[in-house]
CSV table of C-alpha atoms and ligand atoms in Angstrom, one decimal:
chain,number,residue,atom,x,y,z
B,1,UNK,CA,37.2,97.9,211.7
B,2,UNK,CA,33.8,96.9,212.9
B,3,UNK,CA,34.9,97.5,216.4
B,4,UNK,CA,36.7,100.7,215.8
B,5,UNK,CA,33.6,102.2,214.3
B,6,UNK,CA,31.0,100.2,216.2
B,7,UNK,CA,29.4,99.0,213.2
B,8,UNK,CA,27.7,96.1,214.8
B,9,UNK,CA,27.6,92.2,214.6
B,10,UNK,CA,25.3,92.2,211.8
B,11,UNK,CA,27.4,94.3,209.7
B,12,UNK,CA,30.4,92.1,210.5
B,13,UNK,CA,28.6,89.1,208.9
B,14,UNK,CA,27.6,91.1,206.0
B,15,UNK,CA,31.1,92.5,205.5
B,16,UNK,CA,32.5,88.8,205.6
B,17,UNK,CA,30.1,87.9,202.9
B,18,UNK,CA,30.8,90.9,200.8
B,19,UNK,CA,34.7,90.2,201.2
B,20,UNK,CA,34.7,87.8,198.6
B,21,UNK,CA,33.3,89.9,195.9
B,22,UNK,CA,35.4,91.3,193.1
B,23,UNK,CA,37.2,94.4,193.7
B,24,UNK,CA,36.3,97.3,191.3
B,25,UNK,CA,39.1,97.9,188.7
B,26,UNK,CA,40.9,101.1,189.5
B,27,UNK,CA,39.4,101.1,193.0
B,28,UNK,CA,36.0,102.7,194.2
B,29,UNK,CA,34.8,105.0,191.3
B,30,UNK,CA,33.7,107.7,193.8
B,31,UNK,CA,33.3,111.0,192.0
B,32,UNK,CA,35.7,113.8,193.2
B,33,UNK,CA,34.6,116.6,195.1
B,34,UNK,CA,34.1,118.7,191.9
B,35,UNK,CA,31.4,116.2,190.5
B,36,UNK,CA,30.0,115.7,193.9
B,37,UNK,CA,27.2,118.5,193.9
B,38,UNK,CA,25.8,117.2,190.8
B,39,UNK,CA,25.6,113.6,191.9
B,40,UNK,CA,24.0,114.6,195.2
B,41,UNK,CA,21.5,116.6,193.1
B,42,UNK,CA,21.1,113.5,191.0
B,43,UNK,CA,20.1,111.7,194.2
B,44,UNK,CA,17.9,114.1,195.1
B,45,UNK,CA,19.5,115.3,198.2
B,46,UNK,CA,18.1,118.4,199.8
B,47,UNK,CA,20.4,121.6,200.0
B,48,UNK,CA,21.0,121.3,203.7
B,49,UNK,CA,21.8,117.5,203.4
B,50,UNK,CA,24.0,117.9,200.2
B,51,UNK,CA,26.0,120.6,202.0
B,52,UNK,CA,26.7,118.5,204.9
B,53,UNK,CA,27.5,115.6,202.8
B,54,UNK,CA,29.9,117.8,200.8
B,55,UNK,CA,31.5,118.7,204.1
B,56,UNK,CA,32.5,115.1,204.7
B,57,UNK,CA,33.0,114.1,201.2
B,58,UNK,CA,35.7,111.1,201.3
B,59,UNK,CA,39.1,112.0,200.6
B,60,UNK,CA,42.8,111.1,201.6
B,61,UNK,CA,42.0,111.9,205.2
B,62,UNK,CA,39.6,109.2,205.6
B,63,UNK,CA,40.8,106.1,207.2
B,64,UNK,CA,41.7,103.3,204.9
B,65,UNK,CA,39.2,101.2,206.6
B,66,UNK,CA,36.3,103.3,205.8
B,67,UNK,CA,37.3,103.4,202.1
B,68,UNK,CA,37.3,99.5,202.5
B,69,UNK,CA,33.8,99.8,203.7
B,70,UNK,CA,32.5,101.8,200.9
B,71,UNK,CA,34.2,99.6,198.3
B,72,UNK,CA,32.5,96.7,199.7
B,73,UNK,CA,29.1,98.3,199.7
B,74,UNK,CA,29.7,99.2,196.2
B,75,UNK,CA,30.9,95.6,195.4
B,76,UNK,CA,27.6,94.3,196.7
B,77,UNK,CA,25.5,96.7,194.7
B,78,UNK,CA,27.4,96.0,191.6
B,79,UNK,CA,27.2,92.1,192.0
B,80,UNK,CA,23.4,92.3,192.6
B,81,UNK,CA,22.9,94.6,189.6
B,82,UNK,CA,25.1,92.3,187.3
B,83,UNK,CA,23.2,89.2,188.3
B,84,UNK,CA,19.9,90.8,188.4
B,85,UNK,CA,19.1,89.8,191.9
B,86,UNK,CA,15.3,89.9,192.6
B,87,UNK,CA,15.2,88.8,196.2
B,88,UNK,CA,15.3,91.1,199.0
B,89,UNK,CA,18.8,92.1,200.1
B,90,UNK,CA,19.4,92.7,204.1
B,91,UNK,CA,21.7,95.6,204.6
B,92,UNK,CA,22.3,96.3,208.3
B,93,UNK,CA,21.3,99.8,209.1
B,94,UNK,CA,24.3,102.2,210.2
B,95,UNK,CA,22.0,104.9,211.2
B,96,UNK,CA,23.1,104.7,214.9
B,97,UNK,CA,26.6,104.7,214.3
B,98,UNK,CA,28.4,107.8,215.9
B,99,UNK,CA,30.9,108.6,213.3
B,100,UNK,CA,29.1,110.5,210.6
B,101,UNK,CA,31.5,109.2,207.9
B,102,UNK,CA,30.8,105.8,208.6
B,103,UNK,CA,27.2,106.3,209.0
B,104,UNK,CA,27.1,108.0,205.5
B,105,UNK,CA,29.3,105.4,203.7
B,106,UNK,CA,26.3,103.9,202.1
B,107,UNK,CA,25.2,107.2,200.6
B,108,UNK,CA,28.8,107.6,198.9
B,109,UNK,CA,28.7,104.0,197.8
B,110,UNK,CA,25.4,104.7,196.0
B,111,UNK,CA,26.9,108.0,194.7
B,112,UNK,CA,29.6,105.9,193.0
B,113,UNK,CA,27.2,103.2,191.8
B,114,UNK,CA,25.0,105.7,189.8
B,115,UNK,CA,26.8,105.3,186.4
B,116,UNK,CA,26.3,101.2,186.8
B,117,UNK,CA,22.5,101.8,187.3
B,118,UNK,CA,22.4,104.5,184.5
B,119,UNK,CA,23.9,102.0,182.2
B,120,UNK,CA,21.2,99.5,183.0
B,121,UNK,CA,18.6,102.2,182.5
B,122,UNK,CA,20.4,103.0,179.1
B,123,UNK,CA,20.1,99.3,177.9
B,124,UNK,CA,16.2,99.3,178.6
B,125,UNK,CA,15.6,102.8,177.3
B,126,UNK,CA,14.3,104.1,180.7
B,127,UNK,CA,13.3,107.7,180.1
B,128,UNK,CA,15.1,110.5,182.0
B,129,UNK,CA,11.8,111.5,183.9
B,130,UNK,CA,11.7,108.1,185.4
B,131,UNK,CA,15.5,107.9,186.3
B,132,UNK,CA,15.4,111.3,187.9
B,133,UNK,CA,12.4,110.3,190.2
B,134,UNK,CA,13.6,106.9,190.9
B,135,UNK,CA,17.0,108.0,191.9
B,136,UNK,CA,15.8,111.0,194.1
B,137,UNK,CA,14.2,108.5,196.5
B,138,UNK,CA,17.7,108.4,198.0
B,139,UNK,CA,17.6,112.2,199.0
B,140,UNK,CA,13.9,111.6,200.4
B,141,UNK,CA,15.1,109.0,202.6
B,142,UNK,CA,17.9,111.2,203.8
B,143,UNK,CA,15.4,113.7,204.7
B,144,UNK,CA,13.2,111.0,206.5
B,145,UNK,CA,16.3,109.8,208.3
B,146,UNK,CA,16.9,113.4,209.8
B,147,UNK,CA,13.1,113.7,210.6
B,148,UNK,CA,13.3,110.4,212.6
B,149,UNK,CA,16.7,110.8,214.2
B,150,UNK,CA,17.6,114.4,214.0
B,151,UNK,CA,20.9,114.1,211.9
B,152,UNK,CA,22.4,113.2,208.8
B,153,UNK,CA,22.2,109.6,207.7
B,154,UNK,CA,20.5,106.9,205.6
B,155,UNK,CA,18.4,104.6,207.9
B,156,UNK,CA,17.0,102.2,205.5
B,157,UNK,CA,19.7,101.1,203.1
B,158,UNK,CA,18.1,97.8,202.4
B,159,UNK,CA,15.0,99.8,200.6
B,160,UNK,CA,17.4,102.1,198.6
B,161,UNK,CA,19.6,99.1,197.6
B,162,UNK,CA,16.4,97.8,195.8
B,163,UNK,CA,16.3,100.8,193.3
B,164,UNK,CA,20.2,100.2,192.8
B,165,UNK,CA,19.6,96.8,191.5
B,166,UNK,CA,16.9,98.1,189.1
B,167,UNK,CA,14.3,96.7,191.1
B,168,UNK,CA,12.0,99.7,191.5
B,169,UNK,CA,10.9,102.5,189.1
B,170,UNK,CA,8.8,105.6,190.2
B,171,UNK,CA,6.2,106.4,187.7
B,172,UNK,CA,4.7,109.7,188.8
B,173,UNK,CA,2.9,109.5,192.0
B,174,UNK,CA,3.6,105.7,192.7
B,175,UNK,CA,6.6,103.4,192.8
B,176,UNK,CA,6.5,100.0,191.2
B,177,UNK,CA,8.6,96.8,192.2
B,178,UNK,CA,8.4,94.1,189.8
B,179,UNK,CA,7.7,90.7,191.7
B,180,UNK,CA,6.0,87.3,191.7
B,181,UNK,CA,2.5,87.1,193.5
B,182,UNK,CA,2.5,85.3,196.7
B,183,UNK,CA,6.2,84.9,196.6
B,184,UNK,CA,7.8,88.2,197.3
B,185,UNK,CA,6.5,90.8,199.8
B,186,UNK,CA,2.9,90.7,200.5
B,187,UNK,CA,1.9,90.1,204.0
B,188,UNK,CA,-0.7,87.8,203.0
B,189,UNK,CA,-1.9,86.1,199.5
B,190,UNK,CA,-4.9,84.0,199.2
B,191,UNK,CA,-4.3,80.1,199.4
B,192,UNK,CA,-3.4,78.7,195.9
B,193,UNK,CA,-6.8,77.4,195.3
B,194,UNK,CA,-8.4,80.6,196.2
B,195,UNK,CA,-6.1,82.5,194.1
B,196,UNK,CA,-6.7,80.4,191.1
B,197,UNK,CA,-10.3,81.0,191.4
B,198,UNK,CA,-9.8,84.7,191.2
B,199,UNK,CA,-8.4,84.4,187.8
B,200,UNK,CA,-5.3,83.0,186.1
B,201,UNK,CA,-3.4,86.4,186.5
B,202,UNK,CA,-3.8,86.0,190.4
B,203,UNK,CA,-2.2,82.9,190.6
B,204,UNK,CA,0.9,82.2,192.9
B,205,UNK,CA,3.8,83.0,191.2
B,206,UNK,CA,2.5,85.4,188.4
B,207,UNK,CA,4.1,88.6,187.6
B,208,UNK,CA,3.0,91.6,189.9
B,209,UNK,CA,3.8,95.1,190.5
B,210,UNK,CA,4.3,95.9,194.0
B,211,UNK,CA,3.1,99.4,194.6
B,212,UNK,CA,4.9,101.9,197.1
B,213,UNK,CA,3.9,105.4,198.2
B,214,UNK,CA,6.7,107.7,198.7
B,215,UNK,CA,5.9,110.5,201.1
B,216,UNK,CA,5.7,114.1,199.8
B,217,UNK,CA,2.7,115.6,198.6
B,218,UNK,CA,-0.7,114.4,199.0
B,219,UNK,CA,-1.8,111.1,197.4
B,220,UNK,CA,-3.9,113.1,194.7
B,221,UNK,CA,-6.5,110.8,193.1
B,222,UNK,CA,-5.8,112.1,189.7
B,223,UNK,CA,-2.1,111.5,190.1
B,224,UNK,CA,-2.5,108.0,191.3
B,225,UNK,CA,-5.0,107.2,188.4
B,226,UNK,CA,-2.4,108.6,186.0
B,227,UNK,CA,0.6,106.6,187.4
B,228,UNK,CA,-1.6,103.4,187.5
B,229,UNK,CA,-2.6,104.0,183.9
B,230,UNK,CA,0.7,104.0,182.5
B,231,UNK,CA,2.4,101.3,184.8
B,232,UNK,CA,1.6,98.2,182.6
B,233,UNK,CA,2.6,100.1,179.4
B,234,UNK,CA,5.8,101.3,180.7
B,235,UNK,CA,7.1,97.7,181.8
B,236,UNK,CA,5.7,96.1,178.7
B,237,UNK,CA,7.6,98.9,176.3
B,238,UNK,CA,10.9,99.0,178.3
B,239,UNK,CA,11.2,95.3,179.6
B,240,UNK,CA,8.9,93.3,177.3
B,241,UNK,CA,7.0,92.1,180.4
B,242,UNK,CA,3.5,92.0,181.1
B,243,UNK,CA,2.3,93.0,184.5
B,244,UNK,CA,-1.4,92.6,184.7
B,245,UNK,CA,-1.8,93.0,188.5
B,246,UNK,CA,-0.5,95.5,191.0
B,247,UNK,CA,-0.7,94.8,194.8
B,248,UNK,CA,-0.1,97.1,197.7
B,249,UNK,CA,1.0,96.1,201.3
B,250,UNK,CA,0.6,99.1,203.7
B,251,UNK,CA,-0.9,100.4,206.7
B,252,UNK,CA,-2.8,102.7,204.4
B,253,UNK,CA,-4.9,99.7,203.4
B,254,UNK,CA,-6.3,99.2,206.7
B,255,UNK,CA,-10.1,99.7,206.0
B,256,UNK,CA,-10.7,101.2,209.6
B,257,UNK,CA,-9.2,104.2,208.4
B,258,UNK,CA,-12.3,104.9,206.6
B,259,UNK,CA,-14.4,104.9,209.5
B,260,UNK,CA,-12.4,107.8,210.6
B,261,UNK,CA,-11.3,109.6,207.5
B,262,UNK,CA,-13.7,111.7,205.2
B,263,UNK,CA,-15.0,109.7,202.1
B,264,UNK,CA,-13.3,112.3,200.0
B,265,UNK,CA,-10.0,112.0,201.5
B,266,UNK,CA,-7.1,110.7,199.4
B,267,UNK,CA,-6.4,107.7,201.6
B,268,UNK,CA,-9.7,106.5,201.4
B,269,UNK,CA,-10.0,107.0,197.6
B,270,UNK,CA,-6.9,105.1,197.3
B,271,UNK,CA,-8.1,102.2,199.5
B,272,UNK,CA,-11.3,102.0,197.3
B,273,UNK,CA,-9.3,101.0,194.2
B,274,UNK,CA,-8.0,97.6,195.9
B,275,UNK,CA,-9.7,94.3,196.6
B,276,UNK,CA,-8.3,93.4,200.1
B,277,UNK,CA,-6.7,89.9,200.6
B,278,UNK,CA,-8.7,88.2,203.2
B,279,UNK,CA,-7.1,87.7,206.7
B,280,UNK,CA,-5.8,89.8,209.4
B,281,UNK,CA,-2.7,91.2,207.9
B,282,UNK,CA,0.3,92.0,210.2
B,283,UNK,CA,0.7,94.5,213.1
B,284,UNK,CA,0.6,98.0,211.6
B,285,UNK,CA,1.4,100.3,214.7
B,286,UNK,CA,5.2,100.4,214.2
B,287,UNK,CA,4.7,101.6,210.3
B,288,UNK,CA,1.9,104.1,211.5
B,289,UNK,CA,4.4,105.6,214.0
B,290,UNK,CA,7.3,105.6,211.3
B,291,UNK,CA,5.3,106.9,208.4
B,292,UNK,CA,2.8,109.5,210.3
B,293,UNK,CA,4.5,110.3,213.4
B,294,UNK,CA,8.2,109.9,212.2
B,295,UNK,CA,9.0,107.9,215.3
B,296,UNK,CA,10.8,104.7,215.5
B,297,UNK,CA,8.9,104.1,218.8
B,298,UNK,CA,5.2,103.6,219.2
B,299,UNK,CA,4.5,106.3,221.7
B,300,UNK,CA,1.0,107.5,221.6
B,301,UNK,CA,1.6,109.7,224.6
B,302,UNK,CA,4.1,111.8,222.8
B,303,UNK,CA,2.4,112.0,219.4
B,304,UNK,CA,0.9,115.1,218.1
B,305,UNK,CA,-3.0,115.4,217.2
B,306,UNK,CA,-2.5,118.1,214.4
B,307,UNK,CA,-4.5,116.3,211.5
B,308,UNK,CA,-7.8,114.2,211.0
B,309,UNK,CA,-5.4,111.2,210.4
B,310,UNK,CA,-3.4,111.9,213.5
B,311,UNK,CA,-6.3,112.1,215.8
B,312,UNK,CA,-8.0,109.1,214.1
B,313,UNK,CA,-4.6,106.9,214.7
B,314,UNK,CA,-4.5,108.0,218.3
B,315,UNK,CA,-8.2,107.8,219.2
B,316,UNK,CA,-8.5,104.3,217.8
B,317,UNK,CA,-5.4,103.2,219.8
B,318,UNK,CA,-6.8,104.8,223.0
B,319,UNK,CA,-10.0,102.9,222.5
B,320,UNK,CA,-8.1,99.6,222.6
B,321,UNK,CA,-8.0,99.2,219.0
B,322,UNK,CA,-4.9,98.1,216.7
B,323,UNK,CA,-3.8,99.0,213.4
B,324,UNK,CA,-2.8,96.4,210.8
B,325,UNK,CA,-0.7,96.3,207.4
B,326,UNK,CA,-3.1,94.8,204.8
B,327,UNK,CA,-2.5,93.7,201.2
B,328,UNK,CA,-4.8,94.5,198.5
B,329,UNK,CA,-4.7,94.1,194.7
B,330,UNK,CA,-6.1,95.6,191.7
B,331,UNK,CA,-6.0,94.9,187.8
B,332,UNK,CA,-3.8,97.3,186.0
R,401,COA,C1,0.0,108.8,201.9
R,401,COA,C2,-0.1,110.3,202.1
R,401,COA,C3,0.6,110.9,200.9
R,401,COA,C4,-1.4,110.6,202.2
R,401,COA,O1,-1.6,111.9,202.4
R,401,COA,P1,-2.9,112.8,201.8
R,401,COA,O2,-3.0,112.8,200.4
R,401,COA,O3,-2.7,114.3,202.5
R,401,COA,O4,-4.1,111.9,202.5
R,401,COA,P2,-5.6,112.3,202.9
R,401,COA,O5,-6.3,113.4,202.0
R,401,COA,O6,-6.4,111.1,203.1
R,401,COA,O7,-5.5,113.1,204.4
R,401,COA,C5,-6.7,112.9,205.1
R,401,COA,C6,-6.1,113.7,206.4
R,401,COA,O8,-5.0,112.9,206.9
R,401,COA,C7,-3.9,113.8,207.3
R,401,COA,N1,-2.6,113.2,206.7
R,401,COA,C8,-2.4,112.4,205.7
R,401,COA,N2,-1.4,111.9,205.7
R,401,COA,C9,-0.6,112.3,207.0
R,401,COA,C10,0.5,112.0,207.5
R,401,COA,N3,1.6,111.4,206.7
R,401,COA,N4,0.9,112.6,208.6
R,401,COA,C11,0.0,113.4,209.3
R,401,COA,N5,-1.2,113.7,208.8
R,401,COA,C12,-1.6,113.1,207.5
R,401,COA,C13,-4.3,114.9,206.3
R,401,COA,O9,-3.5,116.1,206.7
R,401,COA,C14,-5.7,115.1,206.3
R,401,COA,O10,-6.1,115.6,207.5
R,401,COA,P3,-6.6,117.1,207.6
R,401,COA,O11,-7.7,117.2,206.7
R,401,COA,O12,-6.9,117.2,209.1
R,401,COA,O13,-5.5,118.0,207.1
R,401,COA,C15,0.8,110.6,203.4
R,401,COA,O14,0.1,110.1,204.4
R,401,COA,C16,2.1,110.1,203.4
R,401,COA,O15,3.0,111.0,202.9
R,401,COA,N6,2.6,109.2,204.1
R,401,COA,C17,3.8,108.7,204.2
R,401,COA,C18,4.1,107.7,203.1
R,401,COA,C19,3.7,106.3,203.5
R,401,COA,O16,3.1,106.1,204.3
R,401,COA,N7,3.8,105.3,202.2
R,401,COA,C20,3.3,103.9,202.7
R,401,COA,C21,4.2,103.3,203.2
R,401,COA,S1,3.7,101.5,203.4
């Protein structure tokens, strides 16, 4: 099956691991074609993407191997959700697979898993507005995939799998991922002695909300403030957990952006909210090209120079500079 659809060696290993997971009772609970438009709307799919996904909606004409692939993907989501898995889950990208059905298998598996996630949301009383916003990130990533590759697919399944193990919540303009300081996700965190000096709530292992910024619409300062203002209360109310600190690890926090962008720009105002973790961070060019130029290659010669940010990013590189992914923190 891996060979027939050219899914790659990484997927072979992933499927071997997934093959031991329980088979869902009654098979994969994929909604029928009649319910499909509602599920795709719930996942935030844009009309064009929804239409194309409907055209290939899995049915009896699909090879049995692809049904098995979707079932295994669903089994992984179900097992992670049931176990309350917090660690990052690798999920080999299928974005370059030629067969559109195999390429989109992950979208259908996630569509089948929506009721599992809704049950967890029910348990914690997650409000409808937060559920809808969080789930709609799937559609946003289908859009992003088309912008980068030019066709239907979902490039970064590993990212969306996070939402589906109830590991990410979208509260207004920002997304929040409960984690542990220094242990999960940040590019850098101060050495344990230094972290302790900054305050007990910044020590290694303490609870933290990792912030993420979805594309779509400006990073309006008031909307950011409103989102940050409700985050701590949200997790206290629904999960009984206190998260006094948020961190963000992003190309958006490279302080050199402020040398190019106007003081009143949203990116600069966003940066000013954070205290940067000392250090160099990680190389940021790949992220810059992905998030700004929608390109998987770092190709300055082909990049457009339409906006102030685009020109700043390219001028800095042309002058021999680099961009970095930096981590910053703030108290909620
Ligand atoms: C974060 C984001 C919403 C900020 O956009 P914003 O609110 O418009 O930001 P600013 O007000 O600071 O914009 C300053 C300038 O940069 C431009 N700019 C900002 N983001 C841009 C982007 N992604 N692509 C091209 N230009 C962009 C703006 O158009 C403006 O230039 P102009 O005055 O010539 O029009 C936007 O960059 C975005 O959607 N990024 C993708 C998501 C992302 O990077 N997430 C973080 C992942 S780690």
